[in-house]
Short mmCIF file of C-alpha atoms and ligand atoms in Angstrom, two decimals:
data_model
loop_
_atom_site.label_atom_id
_atom_site.label_comp_id
_atom_site.label_asym_id
_atom_site.label_seq_id
_atom_site.Cartn_x
_atom_site.Cartn_y
_atom_site.Cartn_z
CA MET N 1 -16.90 92.36 56.35
CA PHE N 2 -14.83 94.01 59.06
CA HIS N 3 -11.30 92.84 59.78
CA ALA N 4 -9.37 94.38 62.63
CA LEU N 5 -5.74 93.67 62.03
CA SER N 6 -2.72 95.17 63.56
CA VAL N 7 0.87 94.19 63.43
CA GLY N 8 3.10 95.59 66.10
CA GLY N 9 6.70 95.00 66.85
CA PHE N 10 8.41 95.03 63.49
CA ARG N 11 8.25 98.81 63.45
CA ASP N 12 10.50 98.88 66.47
CA VAL N 13 13.42 96.94 65.10
CA CYS N 14 15.90 99.76 65.48
CA ARG N 15 15.85 99.72 69.27
CA PRO N 16 19.07 99.52 71.24
CA ALA N 17 20.61 96.07 71.26
CA ASN N 18 20.03 95.42 74.95
CA GLU N 19 16.25 95.63 74.67
CA ARG N 20 14.21 92.51 74.07
CA ILE N 21 12.80 91.74 70.64
CA PRO N 22 9.38 93.33 70.56
CA ARG N 23 6.57 90.84 70.50
CA MET N 24 4.54 90.86 67.37
CA THR N 25 0.81 90.80 67.91
CA VAL N 26 -1.66 89.97 65.23
CA VAL N 27 -5.25 90.68 66.09
CA GLU N 28 -7.56 89.06 63.68
CA LYS N 29 -11.26 88.52 63.15
CA ALA N 30 -12.77 85.53 61.43
CA GLY N 31 -13.75 85.56 57.80
CA ARG N 32 -10.44 86.63 56.36
CA GLY N 33 -9.81 85.49 52.82
CA ALA N 34 -6.78 83.69 51.45
CA LEU N 35 -3.76 85.82 50.65
CA SER N 36 -0.36 85.73 48.98
CA LEU N 37 2.85 86.25 50.88
CA GLU N 38 4.53 89.24 49.25
CA ILE N 39 8.22 89.99 49.52
CA GLU N 40 8.56 93.58 48.40
CA PHE N 41 11.99 95.01 47.63
CA GLY N 42 13.27 98.54 47.89
CA SER N 43 12.42 100.04 51.27
CA ALA N 44 13.18 99.74 54.98
CA ALA N 45 12.58 96.35 56.61
CA ALA N 46 9.02 96.00 57.90
CA ALA N 47 6.40 93.30 58.02
CA TYR N 48 2.83 94.14 57.10
CA LEU N 49 -0.48 92.39 57.43
CA GLU N 50 -3.36 94.31 55.96
CA ASP N 51 -6.84 93.39 54.88
CA SER N 52 -5.91 91.39 51.83
CA ARG N 53 -2.13 91.64 51.75
CA ALA N 54 0.68 90.36 53.90
CA GLY N 55 4.37 90.31 53.54
CA LEU N 56 7.74 91.73 54.22
CA ARG N 57 9.46 94.79 52.80
CA LEU N 58 13.21 94.51 52.46
CA PRO N 59 15.82 97.20 51.79
CA LEU N 60 17.47 95.83 48.64
CA PRO N 61 17.61 98.11 45.60
CA ARG N 62 15.55 96.64 42.78
CA LEU N 63 17.21 96.73 39.37
CA GLY N 64 14.50 95.32 37.13
CA GLY N 65 11.72 92.77 36.68
CA GLU N 66 9.00 92.46 39.31
CA THR N 67 8.99 94.70 42.40
CA THR N 68 7.39 92.01 44.50
CA GLU N 69 7.95 88.29 44.74
CA ARG N 70 4.79 86.20 45.17
CA ILE N 71 5.52 82.48 45.24
CA PHE N 72 2.83 81.34 47.65
CA SER N 73 -0.85 82.11 47.50
CA SER N 74 -3.97 80.71 49.22
CA LEU N 75 -2.34 81.29 52.59
CA ARG N 76 -4.05 82.12 55.85
CA PRO N 77 -2.47 84.16 58.62
CA ALA N 78 -1.49 81.79 61.44
CA GLY N 79 -0.56 84.24 64.18
CA GLU N 80 2.95 84.52 65.45
CA ALA N 81 5.53 82.36 67.16
CA ALA N 82 8.87 83.45 68.60
CA GLY N 83 8.41 86.81 66.90
CA PHE N 84 7.90 85.29 63.45
CA GLN N 85 4.75 86.22 61.59
CA LEU N 86 3.24 82.96 60.34
CA PHE N 87 1.10 81.90 57.39
CA SER N 88 -0.25 78.45 56.66
CA ALA N 89 -1.79 76.38 53.88
CA ASP N 90 -2.49 72.65 53.93
CA GLY N 91 0.53 71.20 55.68
CA TRP N 92 2.77 74.18 54.88
CA LEU N 93 4.01 76.82 57.29
CA LEU N 94 5.64 80.05 56.12
CA GLY N 95 7.07 82.76 58.30
CA CYS N 96 9.07 85.94 58.30
CA GLY N 97 11.07 87.46 61.11
CA LEU N 98 13.44 90.32 61.77
CA GLN N 99 16.33 90.72 64.16
CA PRO N 100 18.16 93.95 65.01
CA ALA N 101 21.76 93.54 63.90
CA THR N 102 23.09 96.41 65.95
CA GLU N 103 24.61 93.76 68.20
CA ALA N 104 27.37 91.50 66.84
CA PRO N 105 26.10 89.56 63.80
CA GLU N 106 26.96 86.20 65.33
CA ALA N 107 24.70 86.89 68.32
CA ALA N 108 21.99 88.31 66.04
CA ALA N 109 22.05 85.23 63.78
CA LEU N 110 22.02 82.89 66.79
CA GLU N 111 18.98 84.62 68.22
CA LEU N 112 17.17 84.89 64.86
CA TYR N 113 17.71 81.17 64.18
CA ARG N 114 16.82 80.09 67.72
CA ARG N 115 13.52 81.88 67.17
CA LEU N 116 13.08 80.46 63.65
CA LEU N 117 13.73 76.91 64.86
CA ARG N 118 11.28 77.40 67.73
CA ALA N 119 8.64 78.66 65.29
CA THR N 120 9.15 75.61 63.03
CA ASP N 121 9.57 73.02 65.79
CA GLY N 122 8.21 69.61 64.76
CA ARG N 123 8.29 70.42 61.04
CA TRP N 124 10.81 70.00 58.24
CA LEU N 125 12.54 73.16 57.13
CA TYR N 126 12.54 73.42 53.31
CA ARG N 127 13.86 76.87 52.43
CA VAL N 128 15.23 79.97 54.18
CA TRP N 129 16.00 83.35 52.58
CA ASN N 130 18.51 85.28 54.70
CA TYR N 131 19.20 89.01 54.43
CA VAL N 132 22.28 90.19 56.31
CA PRO N 133 23.18 93.88 56.79
CA ASP N 134 26.68 94.88 55.63
CA ILE N 135 27.42 91.25 54.79
CA ASN N 136 31.03 91.85 53.67
CA GLY N 137 31.78 94.35 56.44
CA LEU N 138 34.35 93.54 59.10
CA ARG N 139 33.82 93.64 62.83
CA ASP N 140 36.92 93.02 64.92
CA GLY N 141 38.63 91.80 61.75
CA PHE N 142 35.98 89.12 61.14
CA GLU N 143 33.61 89.28 58.14
CA ASN N 144 29.95 89.68 59.04
CA TYR N 145 28.90 86.76 56.79
CA ARG N 146 31.28 84.44 58.62
CA ALA N 147 29.91 85.62 61.95
CA PHE N 148 26.36 85.11 60.65
CA SER N 149 27.32 81.55 59.56
CA ALA N 150 28.73 80.80 63.00
CA GLY N 151 25.58 81.93 64.83
CA ARG N 152 23.33 80.07 62.39
CA ALA N 153 25.34 76.83 62.69
CA GLN N 154 25.24 77.01 66.48
CA ALA N 155 21.44 77.35 66.48
CA PHE N 156 21.03 74.38 64.10
CA GLU N 157 23.35 72.24 66.18
CA GLU N 158 21.49 73.15 69.38
CA ALA N 159 18.16 72.25 67.79
CA PHE N 160 19.07 69.18 65.69
CA GLY N 161 22.16 67.76 67.40
CA ALA N 162 25.53 66.74 65.98
CA ASP N 163 24.14 65.38 62.67
CA TYR N 164 22.22 68.61 61.93
CA ARG N 165 23.67 68.73 58.39
CA ARG N 166 21.20 66.13 57.09
CA LYS N 167 18.30 68.42 57.96
CA LEU N 168 19.53 71.67 56.48
CA PRO N 169 17.17 73.57 54.16
CA ALA N 170 17.95 75.14 50.81
CA ALA N 171 18.94 78.75 51.43
CA SER N 172 20.42 81.99 50.23
CA ALA N 173 22.24 84.62 52.29
CA VAL N 174 22.82 88.00 50.71
CA GLY N 175 23.47 91.51 51.91
CA CYS N 176 20.86 94.18 52.52
CA LEU N 177 20.83 97.85 53.49
CA GLY N 178 19.84 99.05 56.95
CA GLY N 179 20.58 97.43 60.28
CA THR N 180 18.02 94.63 60.45
CA MET N 181 18.67 90.97 59.69
CA ALA N 182 15.71 89.17 58.11
CA ALA N 183 14.74 85.56 57.49
CA ILE N 184 11.83 84.10 55.57
CA PHE N 185 11.18 80.38 55.88
CA VAL N 186 9.09 77.67 54.27
CA ALA N 187 8.50 74.54 56.36
CA GLY N 188 6.14 71.61 56.22
CA SER N 189 5.01 68.32 57.66
CA GLN N 190 6.32 66.13 54.84
CA ALA N 191 9.94 64.93 54.73
CA PRO N 192 11.71 66.55 51.75
CA ARG N 193 14.58 65.35 49.57
CA HIS N 194 17.80 67.34 49.28
CA VAL N 195 20.00 67.19 46.19
CA GLU N 196 23.59 68.50 46.13
CA ASN N 197 25.69 69.76 43.21
CA PRO N 198 28.06 67.00 42.00
CA GLU N 199 30.73 69.61 41.14
CA GLN N 200 30.59 71.54 44.41
CA ILE N 201 31.60 70.50 47.90
CA SER N 202 28.47 70.63 50.05
CA ALA N 203 28.55 74.03 51.74
CA TYR N 204 28.22 72.38 55.17
CA HIS N 205 31.55 70.62 54.42
CA TYR N 206 33.46 73.72 53.24
CA PRO N 207 36.98 73.85 54.74
CA PRO N 208 37.77 76.44 57.45
CA LYS N 209 39.41 78.85 55.01
CA HIS N 210 35.87 80.14 54.29
CA GLY N 211 35.10 80.67 57.98
CA PRO N 212 35.21 78.73 61.25
CA SER N 213 31.65 77.36 60.85
CA PRO N 214 30.67 76.16 57.39
CA PRO N 215 27.46 77.60 55.92
CA SER N 216 24.34 75.71 57.02
CA PHE N 217 22.38 75.02 53.85
CA SER N 218 21.81 72.35 51.24
CA ARG N 219 21.90 73.09 47.51
CA SER N 220 18.24 72.20 46.92
CA THR N 221 15.04 70.88 48.45
CA ILE N 222 12.43 68.86 46.60
CA VAL N 223 9.03 68.27 48.15
CA ALA N 224 5.71 66.95 46.87
CA HIS N 225 3.14 69.67 46.27
CA GLY N 226 -0.39 68.91 45.10
CA GLY N 227 0.04 66.34 42.35
CA GLY N 228 3.49 67.71 41.45
CA LYS N 229 6.67 68.96 43.02
CA LEU N 230 8.08 72.10 44.52
CA ILE N 231 11.80 72.56 43.97
CA PHE N 232 13.87 75.14 45.84
CA ILE N 233 17.30 75.79 44.32
CA SER N 234 19.58 77.66 46.73
CA GLY N 235 21.52 80.76 45.81
CA THR N 236 23.87 79.52 43.08
CA ALA N 237 27.14 81.25 42.28
CA ALA N 238 30.50 80.81 40.54
CA ILE N 239 31.94 78.19 42.87
CA LYS N 240 33.49 74.82 41.90
CA GLY N 241 34.64 72.52 44.65
CA HIS N 242 34.73 75.17 47.34
CA GLU N 243 36.70 77.83 45.41
CA THR N 244 35.38 80.97 43.73
CA VAL N 245 35.77 80.87 39.95
CA ALA N 246 36.91 84.04 38.11
CA PRO N 247 36.91 86.47 41.06
CA GLY N 248 35.51 89.83 39.98
CA ALA N 249 34.86 88.79 36.32
CA LEU N 250 31.14 88.99 35.57
CA GLU N 251 31.01 87.15 32.21
CA ALA N 252 33.00 84.13 33.43
CA GLN N 253 31.01 84.04 36.68
CA LEU N 254 27.75 84.03 34.71
CA GLU N 255 28.98 81.03 32.66
CA CYS N 256 30.02 79.14 35.79
CA THR N 257 26.75 79.98 37.57
CA LEU N 258 24.72 78.83 34.54
CA ASP N 259 26.73 75.60 34.48
CA ASN N 260 26.00 75.03 38.19
CA LEU N 261 22.31 75.72 37.60
CA ARG N 262 22.25 73.16 34.74
CA LEU N 263 23.92 70.62 37.05
CA MET N 264 21.34 71.30 39.75
CA SER N 265 18.47 70.98 37.28
CA ARG N 266 19.81 67.66 36.08
CA ALA N 267 20.44 66.44 39.65
CA ALA N 268 16.85 67.34 40.53
CA GLY N 269 15.67 65.12 37.65
CA ILE N 270 14.06 67.83 35.51
CA GLY N 271 16.41 68.04 32.54
CA GLU N 272 18.93 70.79 31.69
CA ASN N 273 16.81 73.91 32.04
CA PHE N 274 14.46 73.68 35.00
CA GLY N 275 11.51 72.22 33.18
CA ALA N 276 11.39 75.05 30.66
CA SER N 277 8.78 73.10 28.68
CA GLY N 278 6.05 74.38 30.98
CA GLU N 279 5.49 71.97 33.86
CA PHE N 280 6.45 74.60 36.47
CA VAL N 281 5.75 78.18 37.35
CA ARG N 282 9.36 79.36 37.56
CA HIS N 283 10.57 82.08 39.94
CA PHE N 284 14.11 83.43 39.77
CA LYS N 285 15.88 86.03 41.88
CA ILE N 286 19.07 87.42 40.39
CA TYR N 287 21.40 89.32 42.71
CA LEU N 288 24.09 91.51 41.17
CA ARG N 289 26.81 93.17 43.23
CA ARG N 290 27.09 96.09 40.76
CA ALA N 291 24.02 97.78 39.29
CA GLY N 292 26.08 98.57 36.19
CA ASP N 293 26.30 94.84 35.37
CA LEU N 294 22.55 94.66 34.72
CA PRO N 295 22.55 95.11 30.91
CA ALA N 296 25.24 92.48 30.31
CA ALA N 297 23.68 90.01 32.75
CA MET N 298 20.21 90.47 31.21
CA VAL N 299 21.48 89.79 27.70
CA ARG N 300 23.32 86.65 28.79
CA LEU N 301 20.58 85.19 31.01
CA LYS N 302 17.78 85.89 28.55
CA ARG N 303 19.75 84.00 25.92
CA SER N 304 19.67 80.74 27.86
CA LEU N 305 18.12 80.54 31.32
CA LEU N 306 15.15 82.90 31.32
CA ARG N 307 11.88 82.60 29.42
CA PRO N 308 9.27 85.31 28.89
CA ASP N 309 6.73 83.78 31.27
CA ASP N 310 9.17 83.42 34.21
CA GLN N 311 8.72 85.53 37.34
CA VAL N 312 12.05 87.33 37.74
CA VAL N 313 13.26 89.85 40.30
CA TRP N 314 16.61 91.60 39.68
CA LEU N 315 18.24 93.01 42.81
CA GLN N 316 21.41 94.78 43.78
CA ALA N 317 23.07 93.06 46.72
CA ASP N 318 26.42 92.38 48.24
CA LEU N 319 27.07 88.63 48.14
CA CYS N 320 28.52 86.40 50.79
CA ARG N 321 32.02 86.29 49.31
CA ALA N 322 33.51 89.66 48.42
CA GLU N 323 34.76 88.28 45.09
CA LEU N 324 31.31 87.08 43.91
CA ASP N 325 29.48 89.35 41.45
CA VAL N 326 26.31 87.36 40.75
CA GLU N 327 24.06 84.84 42.48
CA ILE N 328 20.90 83.24 41.10
CA GLU N 329 18.22 81.29 42.95
CA ALA N 330 15.21 79.44 41.59
CA THR N 331 11.91 78.22 42.98
CA LEU N 332 9.89 75.93 40.72
CA VAL N 333 6.27 75.34 41.55
CA GLY N 334 4.73 72.31 39.81
CA LYS N 335 1.52 73.19 37.98
C1 3EB A 401 27.95 79.33 47.96
O1 3EB A 401 27.61 78.47 47.15
C2 3EB A 401 27.52 80.74 47.64
O2 3EB A 401 25.09 80.95 53.46
O3 3EB A 401 22.99 80.44 53.19
C3 3EB A 401 24.67 80.46 48.54
C4 3EB A 401 23.47 80.04 49.11
C5 3EB A 401 25.66 80.96 49.34
C6 3EB A 401 23.30 80.14 50.50
C7 3EB A 401 24.12 80.68 52.75
C8 3EB A 401 25.48 81.04 50.72
C9 3EB A 401 24.32 80.64 51.29
O4 3EB A 401 28.62 79.09 48.98
C10 3EB A 401 26.95 81.45 48.76
#
């Protein structure tokens, strides 16, 4: 069978800031089979849609485990909206989009999220993965992550109104190489449940010492999926209350992060260790600030959190607070 597919637009992300975001066009013929959404780590940001593969490449150095994350399968390409490439499967909508970050990161995040919220209009937003160039860098004395948070919060408030916090998805926001901001979302037609960490202030209530606009995410999203559940656990790090625990000390940060993950697992109603007895396919992404921390982190996490049949991607990334060394996220897909 012949499929004519072409994806334009994402190749042009390095244009000057004053040019419009290139439109992405997907030309497709009928008869296309189901595909997985692949997030491939290691090279320059680009979306691809080929005969039997679709996904996004992201410039984060891979340290170990899988090269590609595949959480969702049986998807069908669903065209594009607001520059996001879309994929759907019974009631679910997934999308990925890029935004040049040559302009100020606040403006880039505002535009990326305005587009994301347009693409998901009328649906519930479950999960967003954010990749922010030079996340700890300063621009006019203001950290890029804080600028990103401000643009993102403004877009949510514009779209959802003053009580936007109740609708925030689970998320992660980590650094990446290159000059392109990226977001991947999962949305759907069913209202989800959000569970917060009882030992952390909700990020959307962080005090202003962490930035003028608090980060717009909830700690987890739980949504029915087939006969079971899908659970998205946001990027989890060494934070209690709203303060960083053990700045710069990997071992102590790993213990605190593991404790927060146990609390989230319990809060989600699946015991202490994310349903390790086999009721979920478990996906973890582990972000380390320093590649040299990999051996120690592997030993520690394999001793308690990780099991041999988990899907794990180890990445090197700058994290949203300069003093954080490790962040771990989980996605649990009910079997
Ligand atoms: C924290 O708990 C650590 O800004 O979207 C984790 C997950 C973190 C998501 C985000 C930030 C974000 O505040 C950082």
